Amino acid sequence: KQEVTQIPAALSVPEGENLVLNCSFTDSAIYNLQWFRQDPGKGLTSLLLIQSSQREQTSGRLNASLDKSSGRSTLYIAASQPGDSATYLCAVGKTSGSRLTFGEGTQLTVNP
Amino acid sequence: NAGVTQTPKFQVLKTGQSMTLQCAQDMNHNSMYWYRQDPGMGLRLIYYSASEGTTDKGEVPNGYNVSRLNKREFSLRLESAAPSQTSVYFCASSEVQAAYEQYFGPGTRLTVT
């Protein structure tokens, strides 16, 4: 059974800092990996999707990498801003390419 | 283009009551999903539908039923609600041509007393 772990569970940083969020998974036979953002009381917003054949994806100040062999992904946020404060969730898709297994998330606070 | 919509946003039920959570997507996606989110447990898949006319159990299907009414709509039914079903419920959809990137609705916050 796939298990997804996100460390740390919570992170507080000053504005402007570059930071890395970590995600690890136990079964390397994945189809894709998706990073989401969730604001309090809201739904999930997709940030980046990495397919199993890819090593990284970038969107603005965000960069996600994938190392299938070691079962790890990182989300890099450059020049953090208070508006980046949210919970960031990592989810791994099965080889059948449909169902996602989620980590519990990292709660990020960026202080002005 | 509303994406994924869910109704209702909030609901309070008494133990034993039934209700149906509605989900619709306007992105012409084939696959749809129902998740629940609980503190300390993360998001867990309840049921999913790979395409119109098919449904399959996820990780936590007990106490729920689903209907894929058509390509747009996927409903989740609680036949006899229990306090353990107090949770936030999310619907999502995806498409193989987009590498199954999942798009989520805003959620339904359900309390069972």
Coordinates of N, CA and C in Angstrom, one line a residue:
Chain A
K1 N 0.8 -1.2 0.0 CA 0.0 0.0 0.0 C 0.9 1.2 0.0
Q2 N 0.6 2.2 -0.9 CA 1.3 3.4 -1.0 C 1.1 4.3 0.3
E3 N 2.2 4.8 0.8 CA 2.2 5.7 1.9 C 3.0 7.0 1.5
V4 N 2.4 8.1 1.8 CA 3.0 9.4 1.5 C 3.2 10.2 2.8
T5 N 4.4 10.7 2.9 CA 4.8 11.4 4.2 C 5.3 12.8 3.8
Q6 N 4.9 13.8 4.5 CA 5.4 15.1 4.3 C 6.0 15.7 5.6
I7 N 7.2 16.1 5.4 CA 8.0 16.7 6.6 C 8.6 18.0 6.1
P8 N 8.5 19.1 7.0 CA 7.9 19.1 8.3 C 6.3 19.2 8.2
A9 N 5.7 19.0 9.3 CA 4.2 19.2 9.4 C 3.9 20.6 9.4
A10 N 4.8 21.5 9.9 CA 4.5 22.9 10.0 C 5.8 23.6 9.8
L11 N 5.8 24.8 9.2 CA 7.0 25.6 8.9 C 6.7 27.0 9.0
S12 N 7.5 27.8 9.7 CA 7.3 29.2 9.8 C 8.6 29.9 9.3
V13 N 8.5 30.8 8.4 CA 9.7 31.5 7.8 C 9.4 33.0 7.7
P14 N 10.5 33.8 7.6 CA 10.3 35.2 7.4 C 10.1 35.4 5.9
E15 N 9.4 36.5 5.6 CA 9.2 36.9 4.2 C 10.5 37.0 3.4
G16 N 10.5 36.5 2.2 CA 11.7 36.6 1.3 C 12.6 35.4 1.3
E17 N 12.3 34.5 2.3 CA 13.2 33.3 2.3 C 12.8 32.3 1.2
N18 N 13.8 31.6 0.7 CA 13.6 30.5 -0.2 C 13.4 29.3 0.7
L19 N 12.5 28.4 0.3 CA 12.2 27.3 1.2 C 11.9 26.0 0.4
V20 N 12.1 24.9 1.0 CA 11.8 23.6 0.4 C 10.9 22.8 1.3
L21 N 9.9 22.2 0.6 CA 8.9 21.3 1.3 C 9.2 19.9 0.8
N22 N 9.2 18.9 1.6 CA 9.5 17.6 1.3 C 8.4 16.6 1.3
C23 N 8.4 15.7 0.3 CA 7.4 14.6 0.2 C 8.1 13.3 -0.1
S24 N 7.8 12.3 0.6 CA 8.4 11.0 0.3 C 7.2 9.9 0.2
F25 N 7.5 8.9 -0.7 CA 6.5 7.9 -0.9 C 7.2 6.5 -0.9
T26 N 6.4 5.5 -0.6 CA 7.0 4.2 -0.3 C 7.1 3.3 -1.6
D27 N 6.2 3.5 -2.5 CA 6.1 2.7 -3.7 C 6.5 3.5 -4.9
S28 N 7.6 3.2 -5.6 CA 8.1 4.0 -6.7 C 7.4 3.8 -8.0
A29 N 6.5 2.8 -8.0 CA 5.7 2.6 -9.3 C 4.5 3.6 -9.3
I30 N 4.9 4.8 -9.6 CA 3.8 5.8 -9.7 C 3.6 6.3 -11.1
Y31 N 2.4 6.9 -11.3 CA 2.1 7.4 -12.6 C 2.4 8.9 -12.7
N32 N 2.0 9.6 -11.6 CA 2.3 11.0 -11.5 C 2.4 11.5 -10.1
L33 N 2.8 12.7 -9.8 CA 2.8 13.3 -8.5 C 2.3 14.7 -8.6
Q34 N 1.4 15.1 -7.7 CA 0.8 16.4 -7.8 C 1.0 17.2 -6.5
W35 N 1.3 18.4 -6.6 CA 1.4 19.3 -5.4 C 0.1 20.2 -5.5
F36 N -0.5 20.4 -4.3 CA -1.7 21.2 -4.1 C -1.4 22.2 -3.0
R37 N -2.2 23.3 -3.1 CA -2.3 24.3 -2.1 C -3.7 24.3 -1.5
Q38 N -3.8 24.4 -0.2 CA -5.1 24.5 0.4 C -5.1 25.6 1.4
D39 N -6.0 26.6 1.2 CA -6.2 27.7 2.2 C -7.3 27.2 3.2
P40 N -7.3 27.8 4.4 CA -8.2 27.4 5.4 C -9.7 27.4 5.0
G41 N -10.4 26.3 5.2 CA -11.8 26.3 4.8 C -12.1 26.2 3.3
K42 N -11.1 26.0 2.5 CA -11.2 26.0 1.1 C -10.9 24.7 0.5
G43 N -11.1 24.6 -0.8 CA -10.8 23.4 -1.6 C -9.3 23.4 -1.9
L44 N -8.9 22.4 -2.7 CA -7.5 22.2 -3.1 C -7.3 22.9 -4.5
T45 N -6.2 23.6 -4.6 CA -5.8 24.2 -5.8 C -4.5 23.5 -6.3
S46 N -4.6 23.0 -7.6 CA -3.4 22.3 -8.1 C -2.3 23.3 -8.5
L47 N -1.1 23.0 -8.0 CA 0.0 23.9 -8.3 C 0.9 23.3 -9.4
L48 N 1.3 22.1 -9.3 CA 2.2 21.5 -10.3 C 1.9 20.0 -10.3
L49 N 2.0 19.4 -11.6 CA 1.9 18.0 -11.8 C 3.2 17.5 -12.5
I50 N 3.8 16.5 -11.9 CA 4.9 15.9 -12.5 C 4.6 14.5 -13.0
Q51 N 4.7 14.2 -14.2 CA 4.5 12.8 -14.7 C 5.7 12.0 -14.4
S52 N 5.5 10.7 -14.3 CA 6.6 9.8 -13.8 C 7.8 9.8 -14.7
S53 N 7.7 10.2 -16.0 CA 8.8 10.3 -16.9 C 9.6 11.6 -16.7
Q54 N 9.1 12.6 -16.0 CA 9.7 13.9 -15.8 C 10.5 14.0 -14.5
R55 N 11.4 14.9 -14.5 CA 12.2 15.2 -13.3 C 11.8 16.4 -12.5
E56 N 11.2 17.4 -13.3 CA 10.8 18.6 -12.6 C 9.8 19.4 -13.4
Q57 N 9.1 20.3 -12.7 CA 8.2 21.2 -13.3 C 8.3 22.5 -12.6
T58 N 8.1 23.6 -13.4 CA 8.2 24.9 -12.8 C 7.0 25.8 -13.2
S59 N 6.6 26.6 -12.2 CA 5.5 27.5 -12.5 C 5.8 28.8 -11.6
G60 N 6.2 29.8 -12.3 CA 6.5 31.1 -11.5 C 7.6 30.9 -10.5
R61 N 7.3 31.1 -9.2 CA 8.3 31.0 -8.1 C 8.3 29.6 -7.6
L62 N 7.6 28.7 -8.2 CA 7.5 27.3 -7.7 C 8.2 26.4 -8.6
N63 N 9.0 25.4 -8.0 CA 9.7 24.4 -8.8 C 9.5 23.1 -8.0
A64 N 9.0 22.1 -8.7 CA 8.8 20.7 -8.1 C 9.7 19.8 -8.8
S65 N 10.4 18.9 -8.0 CA 11.3 17.9 -8.5 C 10.8 16.5 -8.1
L66 N 11.1 15.5 -8.9 CA 10.7 14.2 -8.6 C 11.9 13.2 -8.8
D67 N 12.2 12.4 -7.8 CA 13.2 11.3 -7.9 C 12.4 10.0 -7.5
K68 N 12.0 9.3 -8.6 CA 11.2 8.1 -8.4 C 12.0 7.1 -7.6
S69 N 13.3 6.9 -8.0 CA 14.1 5.8 -7.5 C 14.2 5.9 -6.0
S70 N 14.3 7.1 -5.5 CA 14.5 7.3 -4.0 C 13.1 7.6 -3.3
G71 N 12.1 7.7 -4.1 CA 10.7 7.9 -3.5 C 10.6 9.3 -2.9
R72 N 11.1 10.3 -3.6 CA 11.1 11.7 -3.0 C 10.7 12.7 -4.1
S73 N 10.0 13.8 -3.6 CA 9.7 15.0 -4.3 C 9.9 16.2 -3.4
T74 N 10.3 17.3 -4.0 CA 10.5 18.5 -3.2 C 9.7 19.6 -4.0
L75 N 9.2 20.5 -3.2 CA 8.6 21.7 -3.7 C 9.4 22.9 -3.2
Y76 N 10.0 23.6 -4.2 CA 10.8 24.8 -3.9 C 10.0 26.0 -4.1
I77 N 10.0 26.9 -3.1 CA 9.3 28.2 -3.2 C 10.3 29.3 -3.1
A78 N 10.5 30.1 -4.1 CA 11.5 31.1 -4.1 C 10.8 32.4 -3.6
A79 N 11.7 33.2 -2.9 CA 11.3 34.5 -2.4 C 9.9 34.5 -1.8
S80 N 9.7 33.8 -0.7 CA 8.4 33.6 -0.2 C 7.7 34.9 0.2
Q81 N 6.3 34.9 0.2 CA 5.5 36.0 0.5 C 4.4 35.6 1.5
P82 N 3.9 36.6 2.3 CA 2.8 36.2 3.2 C 1.6 35.5 2.5
G83 N 1.4 35.9 1.3 CA 0.3 35.3 0.5 C 0.5 33.8 0.2
D84 N 1.8 33.3 0.4 CA 2.1 31.9 0.2 C 1.6 31.0 1.4
S85 N 1.2 31.7 2.5 CA 0.8 31.0 3.7 C -0.4 30.1 3.4
A86 N -0.3 28.8 3.6 CA -1.3 27.8 3.3 C -0.8 26.5 3.7
T87 N -1.6 25.5 3.5 CA -1.2 24.1 3.7 C -0.9 23.5 2.3
Y88 N 0.3 22.9 2.1 CA 0.7 22.3 0.9 C 0.7 20.8 1.0
L89 N 0.0 20.2 0.0 CA -0.3 18.8 0.0 C 0.4 18.2 -1.2
C90 N 1.0 17.0 -0.9 CA 1.6 16.2 -2.0 C 0.7 15.0 -2.2
A91 N 0.5 14.6 -3.4 CA -0.3 13.4 -3.7 C 0.3 12.6 -4.8
V92 N 0.3 11.3 -4.7 CA 0.9 10.4 -5.7 C -0.2 9.6 -6.4
G93 N 0.0 9.5 -7.7 CA -1.0 8.7 -8.5 C -0.5 7.3 -8.8
K94 N -1.4 6.4 -8.7 CA -1.1 5.0 -9.0 C -0.7 4.8 -10.5
T95 N -0.1 3.6 -10.7 CA 0.3 3.3 -12.1 C -0.9 3.2 -13.0
S96 N -2.1 3.0 -12.5 CA -3.3 3.0 -13.3 C -3.7 4.4 -13.7
G97 N -3.0 5.3 -13.1 CA -3.1 6.7 -13.6 C -4.3 7.5 -13.1
S98 N -4.9 7.1 -12.0 CA -6.2 7.7 -11.7 C -6.3 8.1 -10.2
R99 N -6.0 7.1 -9.3 CA -6.3 7.4 -7.9 C -5.1 8.0 -7.2
L100 N -5.4 9.0 -6.4 CA -4.3 9.7 -5.7 C -4.3 9.3 -4.2
T101 N -3.0 9.1 -3.7 CA -2.8 8.9 -2.3 C -2.1 10.2 -1.8
F102 N -2.7 10.8 -0.7 CA -2.2 12.1 -0.2 C -1.4 12.0 1.0
G103 N -0.4 12.9 1.2 CA 0.3 13.1 2.4 C -0.6 14.0 3.3
E104 N -0.2 14.2 4.5 CA -1.0 15.0 5.5 C -0.8 16.5 5.3
G105 N 0.3 16.9 4.6 CA 0.5 18.3 4.3 C 1.5 18.9 5.2
T106 N 2.0 20.1 4.7 CA 2.9 20.9 5.5 C 2.2 22.3 5.6
Q107 N 2.0 22.7 6.8 CA 1.3 24.0 7.0 C 2.4 25.1 7.0
L108 N 2.4 26.0 6.0 CA 3.4 27.0 5.9 C 2.9 28.4 6.3
T109 N 3.6 29.1 7.1 CA 3.3 30.4 7.5 C 4.5 31.3 7.1
V110 N 4.3 32.3 6.3 CA 5.3 33.3 5.9 C 5.0 34.6 6.7
N111 N 5.9 35.0 7.5 CA 5.7 36.2 8.4 C 6.2 37.4 7.7
P112 N 5.4 38.5 7.7 CA 5.9 39.8 7.1 C 7.1 40.4 7.8
Chain B
N1 N -17.0 29.1 -17.1 CA -16.3 27.8 -16.8 C -16.2 27.7 -15.3
A2 N -17.1 27.0 -14.6 CA -17.1 27.0 -13.2 C -16.1 25.9 -12.6
G3 N -15.7 25.0 -13.4 CA -14.8 23.9 -12.9 C -15.6 22.8 -12.2
V4 N -15.3 22.5 -11.0 CA -16.0 21.5 -10.2 C -16.9 22.3 -9.1
T5 N -18.2 22.0 -9.1 CA -19.1 22.6 -8.2 C -19.7 21.5 -7.3
Q6 N -19.9 21.9 -6.0 CA -20.5 21.0 -5.0 C -21.6 21.6 -4.3
T7 N -22.7 20.9 -4.0 CA -23.7 21.4 -3.2 C -24.2 20.2 -2.2
P8 N -24.6 20.6 -1.0 CA -24.5 21.9 -0.4 C -23.1 22.3 0.1
K9 N -22.9 23.5 0.6 CA -21.6 23.9 1.2 C -21.5 23.4 2.6
F10 N -22.6 23.4 3.3 CA -22.6 23.0 4.7 C -23.9 22.2 4.9
Q11 N -23.8 21.2 5.9 CA -25.0 20.4 6.2 C -24.8 19.8 7.6
V12 N -25.9 19.9 8.4 CA -25.9 19.2 9.7 C -27.0 18.2 9.6
L13 N -26.7 16.9 10.0 CA -27.6 15.8 10.0 C -27.7 15.2 11.4
K14 N -28.8 14.6 11.7 CA -28.9 13.8 12.9 C -28.5 12.3 12.5
T15 N -28.0 11.6 13.5 CA -27.7 10.2 13.3 C -28.9 9.4 12.7
G16 N -28.6 8.7 11.6 CA -29.7 7.9 11.0 C -30.3 8.6 9.8
Q17 N -30.2 9.9 9.7 CA -30.7 10.6 8.5 C -29.9 10.3 7.2
S18 N -30.5 10.5 6.1 CA -29.8 10.3 4.8 C -29.7 11.6 4.1
M19 N -28.7 11.6 3.2 CA -28.6 12.8 2.3 C -27.7 12.4 1.1
T20 N -27.8 13.3 0.1 CA -27.0 13.1 -1.1 C -26.2 14.4 -1.3
L21 N -24.9 14.2 -1.5 CA -24.0 15.3 -1.9 C -23.9 15.3 -3.4
Q22 N -24.0 16.5 -4.0 CA -24.0 16.6 -5.4 C -22.7 17.2 -5.9
C23 N -22.2 16.7 -7.0 CA -21.0 17.2 -7.6 C -21.2 17.3 -9.1
A24 N -20.7 18.4 -9.8 CA -20.8 18.5 -11.2 C -19.5 19.2 -11.7
Q25 N -19.1 18.8 -12.9 CA -17.9 19.4 -13.5 C -18.3 19.8 -15.0
D26 N -17.7 20.9 -15.4 CA -18.0 21.3 -16.8 C -16.7 21.3 -17.7
M27 N -15.8 20.4 -17.3 CA -14.5 20.4 -18.1 C -14.5 19.2 -19.0
N28 N -15.6 18.5 -19.1 CA -15.7 17.3 -20.0 C -14.7 16.2 -19.6
H29 N -14.5 16.1 -18.3 CA -13.6 15.0 -17.8 C -14.3 13.7 -17.7
N30 N -13.5 12.6 -17.9 CA -14.1 11.3 -17.8 C -14.1 10.8 -16.4
S31 N -13.0 11.1 -15.6 CA -12.9 10.5 -14.3 C -13.3 11.5 -13.2
M32 N -14.0 11.0 -12.2 CA -14.5 11.8 -11.1 C -14.3 11.0 -9.8
Y33 N -14.1 11.7 -8.7 CA -13.7 11.2 -7.4 C -14.5 11.8 -6.2
W34 N -14.6 11.0 -5.2 CA -15.1 11.6 -3.9 C -14.0 11.3 -2.8
Y35 N -13.6 12.3 -2.1 CA -12.7 12.2 -1.0 C -13.3 12.7 0.3
R36 N -12.8 12.3 1.4 CA -13.1 12.9 2.7 C -11.8 13.4 3.3
Q37 N -11.9 14.5 4.1 CA -10.7 15.0 4.7 C -11.0 15.2 6.2
D38 N -10.1 14.5 7.0 CA -10.3 14.5 8.4 C -9.0 14.9 9.1
P39 N -9.0 15.7 10.2 CA -7.7 16.1 10.9 C -6.9 14.8 11.2
G40 N -5.6 14.9 10.9 CA -4.8 13.8 11.3 C -4.8 12.6 10.4
M41 N -5.8 12.6 9.4 CA -6.0 11.5 8.5 C -5.7 11.9 7.1
G42 N -5.7 13.1 6.8 CA -5.4 13.6 5.4 C -6.7 13.3 4.6
L43 N -6.5 13.4 3.3 CA -7.6 13.1 2.3 C -7.6 11.6 2.0
R44 N -8.7 11.0 2.0 CA -8.8 9.6 1.7 C -9.9 9.4 0.6
L45 N -9.7 8.5 -0.3 CA -10.6 8.3 -1.4 C -11.7 7.4 -1.0
I46 N -13.0 7.8 -1.2 CA -14.2 7.1 -0.9 C -14.6 6.2 -2.0
Y47 N -14.9 6.8 -3.2 CA -15.3 6.1 -4.4 C -14.7 6.9 -5.6
Y48 N -14.6 6.3 -6.7 CA -14.2 7.0 -7.9 C -14.9 6.4 -9.1
S49 N -15.0 7.1 -10.2 CA -15.6 6.7 -11.4 C -14.7 7.0 -12.5
A50 N -14.1 6.0 -13.2 CA -13.2 6.2 -14.2 C -13.8 6.7 -15.5
S51 N -15.1 6.4 -15.7 CA -15.8 6.9 -16.8 C -17.3 6.8 -16.6
E52 N -18.1 7.4 -17.4 CA -19.6 7.3 -17.2 C -20.0 5.9 -17.2
G53 N -20.8 5.5 -16.2 CA -21.3 4.1 -16.2 C -20.5 3.2 -15.3
T54 N -19.3 3.7 -14.8 CA -18.5 2.8 -14.0 C -18.2 3.5 -12.6
T55 N -18.2 2.7 -11.6 CA -17.8 3.2 -10.2 C -17.0 2.1 -9.5
D56 N -16.0 2.6 -8.7 CA -15.2 1.6 -7.9 C -15.0 2.1 -6.5
K57 N -14.8 1.2 -5.6 CA -14.5 1.6 -4.2 C -13.1 2.1 -4.1
G58 N -13.0 3.1 -3.2 CA -11.7 3.6 -2.8 C -11.3 3.0 -1.5
E59 N -10.6 3.8 -0.7 CA -10.0 3.3 0.6 C -11.0 3.2 1.7
V60 N -12.1 4.1 1.7 CA -13.0 4.1 2.8 C -14.5 4.1 2.3
P61 N -15.0 3.1 1.6 CA -16.3 3.2 1.0 C -17.5 2.8 1.9
N62 N -17.2 2.2 3.1 CA -18.3 1.7 3.9 C -19.2 2.9 4.4
G63 N -20.5 2.7 4.2 CA -21.5 3.7 4.7 C -21.8 4.7 3.6
Y64 N -21.3 4.5 2.4 CA -21.5 5.4 1.3 C -22.0 4.6 0.0
N65 N -22.7 5.3 -0.8 CA -23.0 4.8 -2.2 C -22.8 6.0 -3.1
V66 N -22.6 5.7 -4.4 CA -22.4 6.7 -5.4 C -23.2 6.4 -6.6
S67 N -23.4 7.5 -7.4 CA -24.1 7.3 -8.7 C -23.4 8.3 -9.7
R68 N -23.0 7.7 -10.8 CA -22.4 8.5 -11.9 C -23.6 8.8 -12.8
L69 N -24.3 9.9 -12.6 CA -25.6 10.1 -13.3 C -25.4 10.3 -14.8
N70 N -24.3 11.0 -15.2 CA -23.9 11.2 -16.6 C -22.5 11.6 -16.5
K71 N -21.9 12.1 -17.6 CA -20.5 12.5 -17.7 C -20.2 13.6 -16.7
R72 N -21.1 14.5 -16.5 CA -20.9 15.7 -15.7 C -21.1 15.5 -14.2
E73 N -22.0 14.6 -13.8 CA -22.4 14.6 -12.4 C -22.0 13.3 -11.7
F74 N -21.6 13.4 -10.5 CA -21.2 12.2 -9.6 C -21.7 12.5 -8.2
S75 N -22.7 11.8 -7.7 CA -23.2 12.1 -6.4 C -22.8 11.0 -5.4
L76 N -22.8 11.5 -4.1 CA -22.4 10.6 -3.0 C -23.6 10.6 -2.0
R77 N -24.0 9.4 -1.7 CA -25.2 9.3 -0.8 C -24.8 8.6 0.5
L78 N -25.2 9.2 1.6 CA -25.1 8.6 2.9 C -26.5 8.1 3.3
E79 N -26.7 6.8 3.4 CA -28.0 6.2 3.6 C -28.5 6.4 5.1
S80 N -27.5 6.2 6.0 CA -27.9 6.3 7.4 C -26.7 6.9 8.1
A81 N -26.7 8.3 8.2 CA -25.5 9.0 8.7 C -25.1 8.6 10.1
A82 N -23.8 8.6 10.3 CA -23.2 8.3 11.6 C -22.3 9.4 12.0
P83 N -22.1 9.6 13.3 CA -21.1 10.7 13.7 C -19.7 10.5 13.1
S84 N -19.3 9.3 12.8 CA -18.0 9.0 12.3 C -17.9 9.6 10.8
Q85 N -19.0 9.9 10.2 CA -19.0 10.5 8.9 C -19.0 12.0 8.9
T86 N -18.8 12.6 10.1 CA -18.6 14.0 10.2 C -17.2 14.3 9.5
S87 N -17.2 15.2 8.5 CA -16.0 15.4 7.8 C -16.2 16.5 6.8
V88 N -15.1 16.8 6.0 CA -15.3 17.7 4.8 C -15.1 16.8 3.6
Y89 N -16.1 16.9 2.7 CA -16.1 16.0 1.5 C -15.8 16.8 0.3
F90 N -14.8 16.3 -0.5 CA -14.4 16.9 -1.7 C -14.6 16.0 -2.9
C91 N -15.1 16.7 -4.0 CA -15.3 16.0 -5.2 C -14.1 16.5 -6.2
A92 N -13.7 15.7 -7.0 CA -12.6 16.1 -8.0 C -12.9 15.4 -9.3
S93 N -12.2 15.9 -10.3 CA -12.3 15.3 -11.7 C -11.0 15.4 -12.4
S94 N -10.8 14.5 -13.4 CA -9.5 14.5 -14.1 C -9.7 13.9 -15.5
E95 N -8.7 14.0 -16.3 CA -8.8 13.5 -17.7 C -7.5 12.9 -18.1
V96 N -7.5 11.8 -18.8 CA -6.2 11.1 -19.2 C -5.4 12.0 -20.1
Q97 N -6.0 12.7 -20.9 CA -5.3 13.6 -21.9 C -4.5 14.7 -21.1
A98 N -4.9 15.0 -19.9 CA -4.2 16.0 -19.1 C -3.4 15.3 -18.0
A99 N -3.0 14.0 -18.3 CA -2.1 13.2 -17.3 C -2.8 13.1 -16.0
Y100 N -4.1 13.0 -16.0 CA -4.9 12.8 -14.8 C -4.7 13.9 -13.7
E101 N -4.4 15.1 -14.1 CA -4.3 16.2 -13.1 C -5.7 16.4 -12.5
Q102 N -5.7 16.3 -11.2 CA -7.1 16.4 -10.6 C -7.4 17.8 -10.2
Y103 N -8.7 18.2 -10.4 CA -9.2 19.5 -10.1 C -10.3 19.3 -9.0
F104 N -10.3 20.1 -8.0 CA -11.1 19.9 -6.8 C -12.2 20.9 -6.7
G105 N -13.4 20.5 -6.2 CA -14.4 21.4 -5.8 C -14.1 22.1 -4.5
P106 N -15.0 23.0 -4.0 CA -14.8 23.7 -2.8 C -15.1 23.0 -1.5
G107 N -15.8 21.8 -1.6 CA -16.0 21.0 -0.5 C -17.4 21.2 0.1
T108 N -17.8 20.1 0.8 CA -19.0 20.2 1.7 C -18.7 19.8 3.1
R109 N -19.0 20.7 4.0 CA -18.7 20.5 5.4 C -19.9 19.8 6.1
L110 N -19.8 18.6 6.5 CA -20.9 17.8 7.0 C -20.7 17.5 8.5
T111 N -21.7 17.8 9.3 CA -21.6 17.4 10.7 C -22.8 16.5 11.0
V112 N -22.5 15.4 11.6 CA -23.5 14.4 12.0 C -23.6 14.4 13.6
T113 N -24.8 14.7 14.1 CA -24.9 14.8 15.6 C -25.6 13.6 16.1

